[in-house]
Coordinates of N, CA and C in Angstrom, one line a residue:
H93 N 1.7 -16.1 -16.9 CA 1.2 -15.5 -15.1 C 1.3 -16.8 -14.5
V94 N 1.6 -16.0 -13.2 CA 2.8 -16.9 -12.5 C 2.0 -16.6 -11.2
Q95 N 0.9 -17.9 -10.4 CA 0.6 -17.5 -9.0 C 1.3 -18.2 -8.1
L96 N 1.7 -17.3 -7.1 CA 2.3 -17.6 -5.8 C 1.5 -17.5 -4.4
V97 N 1.5 -18.3 -3.9 CA 1.1 -17.7 -2.5 C 2.7 -18.5 -1.3
E98 N 2.8 -17.7 -0.5 CA 3.0 -18.2 0.4 C 2.1 -18.3 2.5
S99 N 2.8 -19.4 2.9 CA 2.5 -20.0 4.1 C 4.1 -19.6 4.9
G100 N 3.7 -20.0 6.1 CA 4.8 -20.0 7.1 C 5.2 -18.5 8.0
G101 N 4.7 -18.2 8.2 CA 4.7 -16.9 8.5 C 4.4 -17.0 10.4
G102 N 4.3 -16.3 11.0 CA 4.2 -16.6 12.8 C 4.6 -15.2 13.9
S103 N 4.2 -15.8 15.2 CA 5.4 -15.1 15.9 C 6.0 -15.8 16.7
V104 N 7.1 -15.3 17.0 CA 8.0 -15.6 17.2 C 9.4 -15.2 18.3
P105 N 9.5 -15.9 19.3 CA 11.1 -14.7 20.4 C 12.1 -14.6 19.5
A106 N 12.5 -13.8 20.0 CA 13.8 -13.2 19.6 C 14.7 -14.4 18.9
G107 N 16.0 -15.3 18.4 CA 16.5 -16.1 18.4 C 15.9 -17.3 18.0
R108 N 14.6 -17.5 17.7 CA 14.3 -18.9 17.3 C 14.7 -18.4 15.4
S109 N 13.6 -19.3 14.8 CA 13.6 -19.8 13.6 C 12.3 -20.0 13.3
L110 N 12.2 -19.3 11.9 CA 11.4 -19.9 10.8 C 11.2 -20.2 9.7
R111 N 10.2 -21.1 8.8 CA 10.4 -21.4 7.6 C 9.2 -20.7 6.7
L112 N 9.7 -20.2 5.7 CA 8.1 -19.7 5.0 C 8.7 -20.4 3.7
S113 N 7.4 -20.7 2.8 CA 7.5 -21.3 1.7 C 6.5 -20.5 0.5
C114 N 7.1 -20.7 -0.3 CA 6.4 -20.1 -1.3 C 6.2 -20.6 -3.1
A115 N 4.6 -21.1 -3.1 CA 4.4 -21.9 -3.5 C 3.9 -21.4 -5.1
A116 N 4.9 -22.3 -6.3 CA 3.8 -21.6 -7.6 C 3.4 -22.1 -8.5
S117 N 2.7 -21.6 -9.1 CA 1.7 -22.1 -9.7 C 1.2 -21.5 -11.7
G118 N 0.8 -22.2 -12.7 CA 0.4 -21.3 -13.1 C 1.8 -21.4 -14.6
Y119 N 2.1 -20.9 -15.4 CA 3.5 -20.7 -16.2 C 4.7 -20.6 -16.0
I120 N 5.2 -21.7 -15.7 CA 7.0 -21.2 -14.2 C 8.1 -22.0 -16.0
A121 N 8.8 -21.3 -16.1 CA 9.3 -21.1 -17.4 C 10.6 -22.2 -16.3
N122 N 11.8 -21.8 -17.3 CA 12.5 -22.5 -16.5 C 14.0 -22.1 -16.6
R123 N 13.8 -20.6 -16.5 CA 14.4 -20.0 -16.2 C 13.8 -18.6 -15.7
I124 N 13.8 -18.4 -14.6 CA 13.0 -17.6 -13.6 C 14.2 -17.6 -12.0
R125 N 13.7 -16.2 -12.0 CA 14.1 -15.2 -10.7 C 13.1 -15.2 -10.1
M126 N 13.1 -15.9 -7.6 CA 12.3 -16.2 -7.2 C 13.1 -15.3 -6.5
S127 N 12.2 -15.0 -5.6 CA 12.6 -14.0 -4.3 C 12.2 -13.8 -3.5
W128 N 12.4 -13.1 -2.5 CA 11.9 -13.4 -1.1 C 12.0 -11.4 -1.0
F129 N 10.7 -11.0 -0.6 CA 10.8 -9.4 -0.4 C 10.2 -9.0 1.0
R130 N 10.9 -8.2 1.7 CA 9.6 -8.0 3.1 C 9.5 -6.5 3.3
Q131 N 8.8 -5.9 4.1 CA 8.2 -4.4 4.0 C 7.5 -4.0 5.5
A132 N 7.9 -3.6 6.3 CA 7.3 -3.1 7.7 C 6.7 -1.7 7.5
P133 N 5.9 -2.1 8.6 CA 5.2 -0.3 8.6 C 5.8 0.2 8.3
G134 N 5.6 1.6 8.0 CA 6.4 2.9 6.9 C 7.3 2.9 6.8
K135 N 8.4 1.4 6.0 CA 9.6 1.5 5.2 C 8.6 0.7 4.1
E136 N 9.8 1.3 2.6 CA 9.9 0.2 1.6 C 9.7 -0.7 1.6
R137 N 9.4 -1.3 1.1 CA 9.4 -3.1 0.5 C 11.5 -3.5 0.3
E138 N 11.5 -4.0 1.1 CA 13.3 -4.4 0.7 C 13.6 -6.1 -0.1
G139 N 14.6 -6.2 -0.8 CA 14.7 -7.5 -1.2 C 16.0 -8.4 -0.3
V140 N 14.9 -9.6 0.4 CA 15.7 -10.1 1.4 C 16.7 -10.9 0.7
A141 N 16.2 -12.1 -0.7 CA 17.2 -13.5 -0.9 C 16.7 -13.3 -1.8
S142 N 17.4 -14.4 -2.7 CA 17.0 -14.8 -4.1 C 17.6 -15.9 -4.5
I143 N 16.5 -16.1 -5.6 CA 17.8 -17.4 -6.2 C 17.0 -17.8 -7.5
W144 N 18.4 -18.5 -8.4 CA 17.9 -18.4 -10.0 C 17.5 -20.5 -9.7
T145 N 16.2 -20.2 -10.5 CA 15.7 -21.2 -10.7 C 16.2 -23.0 -11.3
S146 N 17.2 -22.3 -12.3 CA 17.4 -22.8 -13.6 C 18.7 -23.4 -12.8
S147 N 19.8 -22.6 -12.2 CA 20.7 -22.7 -11.8 C 21.3 -22.8 -10.6
G148 N 19.8 -22.5 -9.3 CA 20.4 -22.5 -7.8 C 21.0 -21.1 -7.0
S149 N 22.3 -20.2 -8.2 CA 22.3 -19.1 -8.1 C 21.7 -18.5 -6.7
T150 N 22.1 -18.2 -5.3 CA 21.6 -17.4 -4.7 C 22.3 -16.0 -4.8
S151 N 21.4 -14.8 -3.6 CA 21.6 -13.2 -3.9 C 21.2 -12.9 -1.9
Y152 N 21.3 -12.5 -1.4 CA 21.4 -12.2 0.1 C 21.5 -10.7 0.1
A153 N 20.5 -10.2 0.9 CA 21.2 -8.6 1.6 C 21.9 -8.9 2.4
V154 N 22.9 -7.5 3.0 CA 24.0 -7.9 4.1 C 23.0 -8.3 5.2
S155 N 21.7 -7.1 5.6 CA 20.9 -7.6 7.1 C 20.8 -9.2 7.0
V156 N 20.6 -9.6 6.3 CA 19.9 -11.4 6.7 C 21.5 -12.2 6.1
Q157 N 22.8 -12.1 5.4 CA 23.4 -12.7 4.8 C 24.0 -13.7 6.1
G158 N 24.0 -14.9 6.1 CA 23.9 -15.8 7.2 C 23.5 -16.5 8.1
R159 N 22.3 -15.5 8.5 CA 21.2 -16.1 9.3 C 20.0 -16.6 8.0
F160 N 19.8 -16.6 6.9 CA 18.5 -16.5 6.1 C 19.3 -17.3 5.1
T161 N 18.4 -18.4 4.3 CA 19.3 -19.1 3.7 C 18.0 -19.5 2.4
I162 N 17.3 -19.3 1.0 CA 16.7 -19.8 0.4 C 16.8 -20.5 -1.1
S163 N 16.5 -21.3 -0.8 CA 16.1 -22.9 -1.5 C 15.0 -23.0 -2.3
Q164 N 15.0 -24.2 -3.0 CA 13.6 -24.3 -3.9 C 13.8 -25.8 -3.9
D165 N 12.3 -26.4 -4.3 CA 12.5 -27.5 -4.2 C 11.6 -27.5 -6.1
N166 N 12.1 -27.8 -7.0 CA 12.4 -27.6 -8.4 C 11.1 -29.4 -8.2
A167 N 10.9 -29.8 -8.0 CA 9.9 -31.2 -8.4 C 8.4 -30.3 -7.1
K168 N 8.3 -29.7 -6.5 CA 7.3 -29.0 -6.0 C 7.2 -27.6 -6.4
K169 N 7.6 -26.7 -7.1 CA 7.9 -25.8 -7.9 C 7.3 -25.1 -6.7
T170 N 8.7 -25.4 -5.6 CA 8.5 -24.5 -3.9 C 9.4 -24.1 -3.8
V171 N 9.8 -22.1 -3.8 CA 10.9 -22.1 -2.9 C 10.8 -21.3 -1.2
Y172 N 11.9 -21.8 -0.3 CA 11.8 -22.0 0.6 C 12.6 -21.4 1.2
L173 N 12.3 -20.3 2.8 CA 13.1 -18.9 3.3 C 13.5 -19.4 4.4
Q174 N 14.1 -20.2 5.0 CA 15.1 -20.6 6.5 C 15.1 -19.7 6.6
M175 N 14.5 -19.3 8.0 CA 15.3 -17.6 9.1 C 15.4 -18.5 10.5
N176 N 16.7 -17.9 10.3 CA 17.1 -18.5 11.8 C 18.2 -17.0 12.5
S177 N 18.2 -17.4 14.2 CA 18.3 -16.4 14.7 C 17.5 -14.9 14.6
L178 N 17.0 -15.0 14.0 CA 15.8 -14.4 14.0 C 15.5 -12.8 15.5
K179 N 15.5 -11.6 14.9 CA 15.8 -10.4 15.1 C 14.8 -9.3 15.0
P180 N 14.1 -8.4 16.5 CA 13.2 -8.0 16.0 C 12.6 -7.2 15.6
E181 N 14.0 -6.2 14.4 CA 14.4 -6.0 13.0 C 13.6 -6.6 12.2
D182 N 14.4 -7.9 11.8 CA 13.1 -8.6 11.0 C 11.8 -8.9 11.5
T183 N 10.7 -8.4 12.0 CA 9.2 -8.5 11.7 C 9.1 -7.8 10.5
A184 N 8.2 -7.6 9.8 CA 7.3 -7.2 8.5 C 6.6 -8.6 8.1
M185 N 5.9 -7.4 7.2 CA 5.5 -8.9 5.9 C 6.2 -9.9 5.1
Y186 N 6.3 -10.2 5.1 CA 6.9 -11.6 3.3 C 5.8 -11.7 2.4
Y187 N 6.8 -11.3 1.5 CA 6.6 -11.7 0.2 C 7.6 -12.6 -0.8
C188 N 6.4 -13.1 -1.8 CA 7.5 -14.0 -2.3 C 6.8 -13.2 -3.8
A189 N 8.1 -13.2 -4.8 CA 8.4 -12.8 -6.5 C 8.5 -13.0 -7.3
A190 N 8.4 -13.4 -8.5 CA 8.9 -13.5 -9.6 C 9.5 -12.8 -10.5
R191 N 10.1 -13.2 -11.3 CA 10.3 -12.3 -12.5 C 11.6 -13.1 -13.3
F192 N 10.9 -13.0 -14.7 CA 11.7 -13.7 -16.2 C 12.8 -12.7 -16.1
P193 N 13.8 -13.2 -16.9 CA 14.8 -12.9 -17.2 C 14.9 -11.1 -17.8
V194 N 14.8 -10.9 -16.9 CA 14.8 -8.8 -16.8 C 16.0 -8.3 -16.5
S195 N 16.1 -6.7 -17.2 CA 17.7 -6.6 -16.8 C 17.5 -5.6 -15.1
G196 N 18.4 -5.1 -14.2 CA 18.0 -4.5 -13.2 C 18.4 -6.3 -12.3
S197 N 18.5 -4.7 -11.0 CA 19.0 -5.5 -9.6 C 17.8 -6.6 -9.3
W198 N 18.1 -8.1 -8.8 CA 17.5 -8.8 -8.2 C 16.4 -8.5 -7.0
S199 N 17.0 -7.0 -6.2 CA 16.3 -6.7 -5.1 C 15.7 -5.5 -5.5
T200 N 15.3 -4.6 -6.9 CA 14.6 -4.0 -7.0 C 12.6 -4.5 -7.2
A201 N 12.5 -3.9 -6.5 CA 11.3 -4.6 -6.2 C 10.3 -4.2 -7.9
S202 N 10.6 -3.2 -8.0 CA 9.7 -3.3 -9.6 C 9.5 -3.1 -10.7
T203 N 10.8 -4.6 -10.7 CA 11.0 -5.6 -11.7 C 10.2 -6.6 -11.5
Y204 N 9.7 -6.5 -11.0 CA 8.6 -8.0 -10.5 C 7.3 -8.0 -10.9
A205 N 6.6 -8.7 -11.1 CA 5.2 -8.5 -12.3 C 5.0 -9.8 -11.4
N206 N 4.6 -10.3 -10.9 CA 4.4 -11.7 -9.7 C 4.8 -11.4 -8.8
W207 N 3.4 -11.6 -7.8 CA 3.9 -11.3 -6.0 C 2.9 -11.8 -5.4
G208 N 3.3 -12.9 -4.4 CA 2.5 -13.3 -3.5 C 1.5 -12.5 -2.5
Q209 N 0.4 -12.8 -2.0 CA 0.0 -12.3 -0.9 C 0.5 -11.5 0.6
G210 N 1.4 -12.6 0.7 CA 2.5 -12.3 2.0 C 1.9 -12.5 3.1
T211 N 2.9 -13.2 4.0 CA 2.4 -13.8 5.5 C 3.8 -13.0 6.2
Q212 N 3.4 -12.9 7.7 CA 3.4 -12.0 8.1 C 4.9 -12.8 9.5
V213 N 5.8 -11.8 9.1 CA 6.5 -12.3 10.4 C 7.0 -11.4 11.7
T214 N 6.5 -11.9 12.8 CA 7.0 -10.6 14.1 C 7.7 -11.4 14.9
V215 N 8.8 -10.9 15.5 CA 9.4 -11.4 15.9 C 9.6 -10.3 17.7
S216 N 9.5 -10.7 18.9 CA 9.9 -10.1 20.2 C 10.5 -10.3 21.0

């Protein structure tokens, strides 16, 4: 079981930046996918960005490509989401999630067994 704790959310004006952090603890396999999801009120949870911890390979949702960057610090067991040029439509609760190698798209929330508690991002 993996425990995930997010931090770094907040309220910012449009065009500004935020960096979210996700600290992992517990059993961490060498090959694990770490992803960021977000959920706005009344909407489904959507995948934002993902990284394979073993290779560093990344994937992004089209809506954030070029503005968001996912990265990792393996020594700290932490994954980051750098969010630049934020827009009001980026407003949501952001969640960190982890899964071991399974079939299915990285952006399918139901394939993840481990979730953090979420951190709120509000862009005005």
